[in-house]
Amino acid sequence: MTEVTPPAPDGQRVPKSPAISFEFFPPKTEEMEKSLWETIKRLAPLTPNFVSVTYGAGGSTRERTHSTITRILNETDIRPAAHLTCVGAARGEIDDIVSRYHDVGVRHIVALRGDPPGGIGTPYTTHPQGYQTSAELVDGIKKRHPDIEVSVSAYPEKHPESPDFDADIDVLKAKVDAGATRAITQVFFDNDLYLRYLDRVRARGIDIPIVPGIMPMHNFKQARNFVTRAGTSVPDWLAEKFDGLDDDAETRKLVAATVAAGQVQKLAKQGVDTFHFYTMNRADLVFAISHLLGIRPQGAQKAA
Ligand code: FAD
């Protein structure tokens, strides 16, 4: 289960390459689909543990998520994980989605409550016949399909709706008790937040891997707005690194790669041996960062 092995003394090479996974969103247009498949083709030889495909707010990408997942399953050697939320659907509908995935061979679901139907910051309301919590969703999946592996979310800075860390970790514990075997964290930029959160989670007796979610910031301004709304703090030192680069995409890219590579290398030195990358459907930065972690393309991979 370890995603953390004992830290390597400062300056020493991290002994083995970490395990990685990649997150994509389902493409909206033909052009975006072409670009996603170029990304998948580039990243597949890095042999990720799995790649996951998000589920649009309120289920808005239900079919697109399904077709992306099915194509990954049919055309690559990579194991896909389908994200799924409880929002805006009755249990029966959600159960059907899961069964459809199971029928085509999907064996990994990232089970989420989802954002409030009115958008982040509005009160969360459940569907009257729906799964009321993410833990109920995990339970529903595991009871009907014990062979499906279920991953869930975790929040190193606590979820914005959580009153405190204890309440937040109660929810994580409920998801684990319901059968989740991996948590992937919300993006964070301050490694200490993750390491402190890990201590809190372990102190509660939760021993599943808590895989850090890493986001290389291709477009700092856009990404900052997005992650801040989801409760991630953006440290001043990070904003300063992108200062003055609004019109210089090339330098921004180099800075983004350097920052994210520094973050994962520091975590690796602390013994973290599994990373989940929010790719934004782009390969370049993630490929470079994986390279710096010691991950090299492997033989001929079936990919697109
Ligand atoms: P949970 O784990 O169920 O809860 C998170 C926290 O919110 C809890 O700790 C709890 O304290 C608090 N909370 C939950 N319910 C309540 C309540 N009723 N009242 C008060 N507090 C409450 N969203 C998408 O729409 N599609 C995706 O594909 C997607 N993928 C994601 C992948 C990852 C790895 C992560 C970290 C998030 C993802 N999200 C996605 C975002 C997620 O849906 C939102 O953060 C959502 O607000 C919470 O869903 P959850 O499953 O994380 O919530």
Tab-separated table of C-alpha atoms and ligand atoms in Angstrom:
chain	number	residue	atom	x	y	z
A	1	MET	CA	0.000	0.000	0.000
A	2	THR	CA	2.904	2.364	0.525
A	3	GLU	CA	2.972	5.564	-1.445
A	4	VAL	CA	5.618	6.707	1.015
A	5	THR	CA	8.838	4.812	1.650
A	6	PRO	CA	11.507	6.019	4.091
A	7	PRO	CA	13.063	9.299	2.938
A	8	ALA	CA	16.344	9.229	1.040
A	9	PRO	CA	19.033	11.297	2.731
A	10	ASP	CA	19.469	14.711	1.103
A	11	GLY	CA	21.319	14.678	-2.181
A	12	GLN	CA	20.964	10.925	-2.716
A	13	ARG	CA	19.377	9.570	-5.860
A	14	VAL	CA	15.865	8.235	-5.345
A	15	PRO	CA	16.306	4.468	-5.748
A	16	LYS	CA	13.494	3.410	-8.080
A	17	SER	CA	11.207	5.231	-10.470
A	18	PRO	CA	7.866	6.137	-8.978
A	19	ALA	CA	4.552	4.847	-10.302
A	20	ILE	CA	2.494	7.400	-12.192
A	21	SER	CA	-1.034	7.929	-13.461
A	22	PHE	CA	-2.495	10.572	-15.747
A	23	GLU	CA	-5.806	12.387	-15.764
A	24	PHE	CA	-7.553	13.569	-18.931
A	25	PHE	CA	-10.837	15.292	-19.623
A	26	PRO	CA	-13.136	14.078	-22.402
A	27	PRO	CA	-12.641	16.123	-25.585
A	28	LYS	CA	-15.451	18.366	-26.834
A	29	THR	CA	-14.525	18.664	-30.499
A	30	GLU	CA	-12.904	16.544	-33.165
A	31	GLU	CA	-9.811	18.721	-33.000
A	32	MET	CA	-9.571	18.283	-29.213
A	33	GLU	CA	-10.027	14.556	-29.655
A	34	LYS	CA	-7.146	14.430	-32.136
A	35	SER	CA	-4.958	16.368	-29.738
A	36	LEU	CA	-5.902	14.119	-26.792
A	37	TRP	CA	-4.939	11.048	-28.791
A	38	GLU	CA	-1.587	12.552	-29.664
A	39	THR	CA	-1.101	13.134	-25.945
A	40	ILE	CA	-2.090	9.566	-25.083
A	41	LYS	CA	0.246	8.228	-27.780
A	42	ARG	CA	3.139	10.232	-26.333
A	43	LEU	CA	2.463	9.284	-22.713
A	44	ALA	CA	1.482	5.615	-23.146
A	45	PRO	CA	5.096	4.342	-23.406
A	46	LEU	CA	5.693	5.708	-19.889
A	47	THR	CA	3.484	2.778	-18.789
A	48	PRO	CA	1.261	4.580	-16.292
A	49	ASN	CA	-0.518	2.487	-13.645
A	50	PHE	CA	-3.753	3.829	-15.101
A	51	VAL	CA	-5.177	6.877	-16.827
A	52	SER	CA	-8.398	8.452	-15.627
A	53	VAL	CA	-11.040	10.410	-17.531
A	54	THR	CA	-13.107	13.038	-15.739
A	55	TYR	CA	-16.887	13.316	-15.634
A	56	GLY	CA	-18.204	16.787	-16.443
A	57	ALA	CA	-20.043	18.735	-13.754
A	58	GLY	CA	-23.550	17.366	-13.265
A	59	GLY	CA	-22.868	14.441	-15.596
A	60	SER	CA	-22.557	16.735	-18.610
A	61	THR	CA	-19.935	14.518	-20.261
A	62	ARG	CA	-21.531	11.164	-19.501
A	63	GLU	CA	-21.353	9.883	-23.102
A	64	ARG	CA	-18.040	11.553	-23.926
A	65	THR	CA	-16.404	10.119	-20.803
A	66	HIS	CA	-17.752	6.695	-21.752
A	67	SER	CA	-16.529	6.838	-25.346
A	68	THR	CA	-13.075	8.115	-24.327
A	69	ILE	CA	-12.748	5.327	-21.767
A	70	THR	CA	-13.904	2.698	-24.258
A	71	ARG	CA	-11.450	3.912	-26.882
A	72	ILE	CA	-8.571	3.782	-24.378
A	73	LEU	CA	-9.607	0.258	-23.480
A	74	ASN	CA	-9.860	-0.844	-27.120
A	75	GLU	CA	-6.864	0.917	-28.610
A	76	THR	CA	-4.202	0.972	-25.908
A	77	ASP	CA	-2.621	-1.284	-23.282
A	78	ILE	CA	-3.375	1.252	-20.547
A	79	ARG	CA	-5.894	0.558	-17.812
A	80	PRO	CA	-8.544	3.308	-17.814
A	81	ALA	CA	-10.369	4.604	-14.739
A	82	ALA	CA	-13.700	6.361	-15.236
A	83	HIS	CA	-14.642	9.263	-12.955
A	84	LEU	CA	-18.267	9.265	-11.815
A	85	THR	CA	-20.252	11.630	-9.572
A	86	CYS	CA	-23.551	11.385	-7.667
A	87	VAL	CA	-24.866	14.680	-9.051
A	88	GLY	CA	-28.216	14.992	-10.830
A	89	ALA	CA	-29.008	11.304	-11.291
A	90	ALA	CA	-31.049	8.628	-9.534
A	91	ARG	CA	-29.253	5.573	-8.155
A	92	GLY	CA	-30.647	3.403	-10.949
A	93	GLU	CA	-29.111	5.656	-13.606
A	94	ILE	CA	-25.740	5.658	-11.859
A	95	ASP	CA	-25.897	1.892	-11.411
A	96	ASP	CA	-26.580	1.539	-15.155
A	97	ILE	CA	-23.560	3.688	-15.991
A	98	VAL	CA	-21.382	1.500	-13.780
A	99	SER	CA	-22.806	-1.700	-15.305
A	100	ARG	CA	-22.141	-0.372	-18.816
A	101	TYR	CA	-18.545	0.273	-17.819
A	102	HIS	CA	-18.275	-3.168	-16.299
A	103	ASP	CA	-19.703	-4.765	-19.465
A	104	VAL	CA	-17.028	-3.208	-21.670
A	105	GLY	CA	-14.249	-4.260	-19.293
A	106	VAL	CA	-13.641	-1.213	-17.083
A	107	ARG	CA	-12.421	-2.288	-13.637
A	108	HIS	CA	-11.549	1.031	-12.010
A	109	ILE	CA	-13.827	3.924	-11.076
A	110	VAL	CA	-12.955	7.224	-9.398
A	111	ALA	CA	-16.090	7.761	-7.290
A	112	LEU	CA	-16.977	11.319	-6.299
A	113	ARG	CA	-19.811	13.259	-4.756
A	114	GLY	CA	-19.391	16.014	-7.355
A	115	ASP	CA	-19.769	19.761	-7.128
A	116	PRO	CA	-23.079	21.393	-6.215
A	117	PRO	CA	-25.471	21.348	-9.199
A	118	GLY	CA	-25.597	25.188	-9.027
A	119	GLY	CA	-21.790	25.433	-9.248
A	120	ILE	CA	-18.942	25.712	-6.712
A	121	GLY	CA	-19.916	27.969	-3.807
A	122	THR	CA	-23.654	27.210	-3.983
A	123	PRO	CA	-25.269	24.763	-1.530
A	124	TYR	CA	-24.944	21.091	-2.435
A	125	THR	CA	-28.255	19.363	-3.069
A	126	THR	CA	-28.695	15.671	-3.627
A	127	HIS	CA	-30.982	13.989	-6.154
A	128	PRO	CA	-33.982	12.661	-4.165
A	129	GLN	CA	-33.500	9.138	-5.517
A	130	GLY	CA	-29.752	9.519	-5.869
A	131	TYR	CA	-26.703	8.444	-3.908
A	132	GLN	CA	-26.576	10.909	-1.039
A	133	THR	CA	-22.838	10.792	-0.400
A	134	SER	CA	-19.675	9.644	-2.109
A	135	ALA	CA	-19.337	6.851	0.479
A	136	GLU	CA	-22.781	5.567	-0.552
A	137	LEU	CA	-21.639	5.604	-4.165
A	138	VAL	CA	-18.496	3.630	-3.305
A	139	ASP	CA	-20.638	1.134	-1.407
A	140	GLY	CA	-23.111	0.880	-4.333
A	141	ILE	CA	-20.308	0.126	-6.786
A	142	LYS	CA	-18.491	-2.391	-4.566
A	143	LYS	CA	-21.676	-4.268	-3.615
A	144	ARG	CA	-22.731	-4.724	-7.250
A	145	HIS	CA	-19.248	-5.166	-8.729
A	146	PRO	CA	-16.689	-6.322	-6.146
A	147	ASP	CA	-14.097	-6.655	-8.942
A	148	ILE	CA	-14.153	-2.916	-9.670
A	149	GLU	CA	-11.358	-1.028	-7.942
A	150	VAL	CA	-12.595	2.273	-6.491
A	151	SER	CA	-10.474	5.370	-6.002
A	152	VAL	CA	-11.740	8.504	-4.264
A	153	SER	CA	-10.703	12.112	-3.625
A	154	ALA	CA	-8.693	13.532	-0.718
A	155	TYR	CA	-8.073	17.146	0.254
A	156	PRO	CA	-4.695	18.153	1.777
A	157	GLU	CA	-6.154	21.622	2.468
A	158	LYS	CA	-9.559	20.110	3.405
A	159	HIS	CA	-12.552	20.435	1.109
A	160	PRO	CA	-13.923	24.007	1.062
A	161	GLU	CA	-17.279	22.742	2.420
A	162	SER	CA	-15.656	20.906	5.351
A	163	PRO	CA	-15.877	22.706	8.694
A	164	ASP	CA	-12.496	21.269	9.760
A	165	PHE	CA	-9.945	18.560	9.040
A	166	ASP	CA	-11.605	16.068	11.393
A	167	ALA	CA	-14.903	16.320	9.493
A	168	ASP	CA	-13.054	16.079	6.214
A	169	ILE	CA	-11.138	12.974	7.242
A	170	ASP	CA	-14.374	11.427	8.602
A	171	VAL	CA	-15.648	11.480	5.019
A	172	LEU	CA	-12.449	9.909	3.709
A	173	LYS	CA	-12.723	7.214	6.399
A	174	ALA	CA	-16.345	6.489	5.379
A	175	LYS	CA	-15.237	6.071	1.758
A	176	VAL	CA	-12.453	3.697	2.770
A	177	ASP	CA	-14.827	1.715	4.999
A	178	ALA	CA	-17.146	1.424	1.982
A	179	GLY	CA	-14.358	-0.156	-0.082
A	180	ALA	CA	-12.203	2.588	-1.630
A	181	THR	CA	-8.597	1.447	-1.944
A	182	ARG	CA	-6.851	4.584	-3.186
A	183	ALA	CA	-7.304	8.328	-2.709
A	184	ILE	CA	-6.039	10.916	-5.173
A	185	THR	CA	-5.511	14.367	-3.772
A	186	GLN	CA	-6.786	17.691	-4.951
A	187	VAL	CA	-3.949	19.664	-6.515
A	188	PHE	CA	-1.622	21.378	-4.006
A	189	PHE	CA	1.570	23.389	-4.385
A	190	ASP	CA	2.959	23.350	-0.857
A	191	ASN	CA	4.358	19.895	-0.112
A	192	ASP	CA	4.187	20.476	3.652
A	193	LEU	CA	0.385	20.639	3.395
A	194	TYR	CA	0.342	17.181	1.827
A	195	LEU	CA	2.787	15.696	4.335
A	196	ARG	CA	0.853	17.129	7.302
A	197	TYR	CA	-2.406	15.832	5.830
A	198	LEU	CA	-0.822	12.405	5.406
A	199	ASP	CA	0.119	12.407	9.108
A	200	ARG	CA	-3.473	13.280	10.049
A	201	VAL	CA	-4.892	10.535	7.809
A	202	ARG	CA	-2.472	7.901	9.124
A	203	ALA	CA	-3.233	8.978	12.699
A	204	ARG	CA	-6.876	8.087	11.989
A	205	GLY	CA	-5.828	4.581	10.964
A	206	ILE	CA	-6.450	5.102	7.240
A	207	ASP	CA	-3.775	3.151	5.429
A	208	ILE	CA	-4.721	3.303	1.729
A	209	PRO	CA	-2.342	5.125	-0.641
A	210	ILE	CA	-2.987	8.888	-0.690
A	211	VAL	CA	-1.597	9.707	-4.119
A	212	PRO	CA	-0.527	13.330	-4.604
A	213	GLY	CA	-2.304	15.095	-7.476
A	214	ILE	CA	0.198	17.256	-9.373
A	215	MET	CA	-0.792	19.964	-11.820
A	216	PRO	CA	1.819	21.542	-14.082
A	217	MET	CA	0.509	25.096	-14.654
A	218	HIS	CA	0.506	25.552	-18.442
A	219	ASN	CA	-1.399	28.792	-18.083
A	220	PHE	CA	-0.758	30.160	-14.602
A	221	LYS	CA	-3.510	32.813	-14.519
A	222	GLN	CA	-6.205	30.478	-15.776
A	223	ALA	CA	-5.073	27.612	-13.573
A	224	ARG	CA	-4.865	29.843	-10.497
A	225	ASN	CA	-8.510	30.904	-10.899
A	226	PHE	CA	-9.586	27.337	-11.388
A	227	VAL	CA	-7.693	25.771	-8.479
A	228	THR	CA	-8.451	28.598	-6.058
A	229	ARG	CA	-12.172	28.058	-6.605
A	230	ALA	CA	-11.640	24.399	-5.711
A	231	GLY	CA	-9.959	25.352	-2.411
A	232	THR	CA	-6.268	25.076	-3.326
A	233	SER	CA	-4.032	27.857	-2.059
A	234	VAL	CA	-1.495	29.346	-4.446
A	235	PRO	CA	1.580	30.511	-2.491
A	236	ASP	CA	3.026	33.974	-3.213
A	237	TRP	CA	6.400	32.440	-4.128
A	238	LEU	CA	4.673	30.518	-6.905
A	239	ALA	CA	2.819	33.569	-8.256
A	240	GLU	CA	6.120	35.471	-8.241
A	241	LYS	CA	7.733	32.856	-10.472
A	242	PHE	CA	5.152	33.584	-13.184
A	243	ASP	CA	5.207	37.344	-12.645
A	244	GLY	CA	5.671	39.268	-15.918
A	245	LEU	CA	5.177	36.185	-18.123
A	246	ASP	CA	1.551	36.765	-19.153
A	247	ASP	CA	2.557	37.304	-22.788
A	248	ASP	CA	5.418	34.809	-22.869
A	249	ALA	CA	3.953	31.321	-23.193
A	250	GLU	CA	7.302	29.733	-24.014
A	251	THR	CA	9.023	30.898	-20.811
A	252	ARG	CA	5.875	30.144	-18.782
A	253	LYS	CA	6.103	26.562	-19.983
A	254	LEU	CA	9.728	26.224	-18.894
A	255	VAL	CA	8.916	27.750	-15.508
A	256	ALA	CA	5.889	25.475	-15.085
A	257	ALA	CA	7.980	22.394	-15.840
A	258	THR	CA	10.700	23.512	-13.425
A	259	VAL	CA	8.220	24.208	-10.616
A	260	ALA	CA	6.309	20.929	-10.975
A	261	ALA	CA	9.519	18.925	-11.416
A	262	GLY	CA	10.898	20.508	-8.231
A	263	GLN	CA	7.705	19.639	-6.376
A	264	VAL	CA	7.680	15.967	-7.373
A	265	GLN	CA	11.408	15.518	-6.878
A	266	LYS	CA	11.136	16.911	-3.340
A	267	LEU	CA	8.207	14.603	-2.612
A	268	ALA	CA	10.152	11.671	-4.057
A	269	LYS	CA	13.033	12.486	-1.700
A	270	GLN	CA	10.500	12.298	1.143
A	271	GLY	CA	9.713	8.767	0.003
A	272	VAL	CA	6.579	9.446	-2.059
A	273	ASP	CA	6.550	6.820	-4.777
A	274	THR	CA	3.272	7.369	-6.649
A	275	PHE	CA	2.066	10.476	-8.476
A	276	HIS	CA	-1.128	11.396	-10.315
A	277	PHE	CA	-0.738	14.103	-12.958
A	278	TYR	CA	-3.520	16.470	-13.980
A	279	THR	CA	-2.379	16.641	-17.608
A	280	MET	CA	-4.956	19.127	-18.986
A	281	ASN	CA	-4.745	16.787	-22.014
A	282	ARG	CA	-1.207	17.929	-22.789
A	283	ALA	CA	1.830	15.700	-22.874
A	284	ASP	CA	4.887	17.936	-22.971
A	285	LEU	CA	5.319	19.070	-19.354
A	286	VAL	CA	4.157	15.787	-17.870
A	287	PHE	CA	6.524	13.828	-20.114
A	288	ALA	CA	9.456	16.025	-19.056
A	289	ILE	CA	8.578	15.777	-15.360
A	290	SER	CA	8.212	11.997	-15.588
A	291	HIS	CA	11.632	11.869	-17.276
A	292	LEU	CA	13.133	13.806	-14.372
A	293	LEU	CA	11.593	11.255	-12.011
A	294	GLY	CA	13.597	8.595	-13.834
A	295	ILE	CA	10.698	7.222	-15.872
A	296	ARG	CA	11.638	6.174	-19.400
A	297	PRO	CA	9.485	5.037	-22.348
A	298	GLN	CA	9.135	1.268	-22.490
A	299	GLY	CA	9.156	-0.818	-25.718
A	300	ALA	CA	6.362	-0.785	-28.244
A	301	GLN	CA	3.067	0.162	-26.655
A	302	LYS	CA	-0.281	-0.211	-28.336
A	303	ALA	CA	-1.550	3.386	-28.429
A	304	ALA	CA	-3.964	4.833	-30.977
B	1	FAD	P1	-16.522	13.993	-0.757
B	1	FAD	O1	-15.253	13.251	-0.628
B	1	FAD	O2	-17.773	13.246	-0.603
B	1	FAD	O3	-16.538	15.163	0.252
B	1	FAD	C1	-15.480	16.090	0.274
B	1	FAD	C2	-15.587	16.920	1.513
B	1	FAD	O4	-16.717	17.778	1.409
B	1	FAD	C3	-15.818	16.076	2.722
B	1	FAD	O5	-14.625	15.902	3.359
B	1	FAD	C4	-16.842	16.789	3.542
B	1	FAD	O6	-16.255	17.360	4.645
B	1	FAD	C5	-17.404	17.819	2.622
B	1	FAD	N1	-18.778	17.503	2.351
B	1	FAD	C6	-19.232	16.574	1.498
B	1	FAD	N2	-20.581	16.580	1.498
B	1	FAD	C7	-20.935	17.546	2.355
B	1	FAD	C8	-22.168	18.054	2.778
B	1	FAD	N3	-23.313	17.589	2.285
B	1	FAD	N4	-22.165	19.077	3.683
B	1	FAD	C9	-21.004	19.566	4.170
B	1	FAD	N5	-19.802	19.128	3.802
B	1	FAD	C10	-19.772	18.132	2.924
B	1	FAD	N6	-15.704	16.709	-10.067
B	1	FAD	C11	-16.433	16.379	-11.164
B	1	FAD	O7	-17.529	16.917	-11.361
B	1	FAD	N7	-15.986	15.451	-12.066
B	1	FAD	C12	-14.806	14.800	-11.904
B	1	FAD	O8	-14.427	13.972	-12.741
B	1	FAD	C13	-14.014	15.110	-10.756
B	1	FAD	N8	-12.842	14.473	-10.516
B	1	FAD	C14	-12.129	14.746	-9.379
B	1	FAD	C15	-10.962	14.019	-9.121
B	1	FAD	C16	-10.217	14.271	-7.971
B	1	FAD	C17	-8.958	13.466	-7.712
B	1	FAD	C18	-10.634	15.281	-7.060
B	1	FAD	C19	-9.815	15.586	-5.839
B	1	FAD	C20	-11.809	15.995	-7.304
B	1	FAD	C21	-12.564	15.744	-8.452
B	1	FAD	N9	-13.758	16.418	-8.723
B	1	FAD	C22	-14.507	16.098	-9.848
B	1	FAD	C23	-14.215	17.496	-7.836
B	1	FAD	C24	-15.205	17.010	-6.776
B	1	FAD	O9	-16.375	16.547	-7.409
B	1	FAD	C25	-15.529	18.170	-5.860
B	1	FAD	O10	-14.420	18.565	-5.111
B	1	FAD	C26	-16.761	17.977	-4.991
B	1	FAD	O11	-17.103	19.232	-4.408
B	1	FAD	C27	-16.585	16.994	-3.863
B	1	FAD	O12	-16.672	15.703	-4.319
B	1	FAD	P2	-15.872	14.568	-3.476
B	1	FAD	O13	-16.214	13.233	-3.944
B	1	FAD	O14	-14.467	14.959	-3.423
B	1	FAD	O15	-16.583	14.814	-2.088
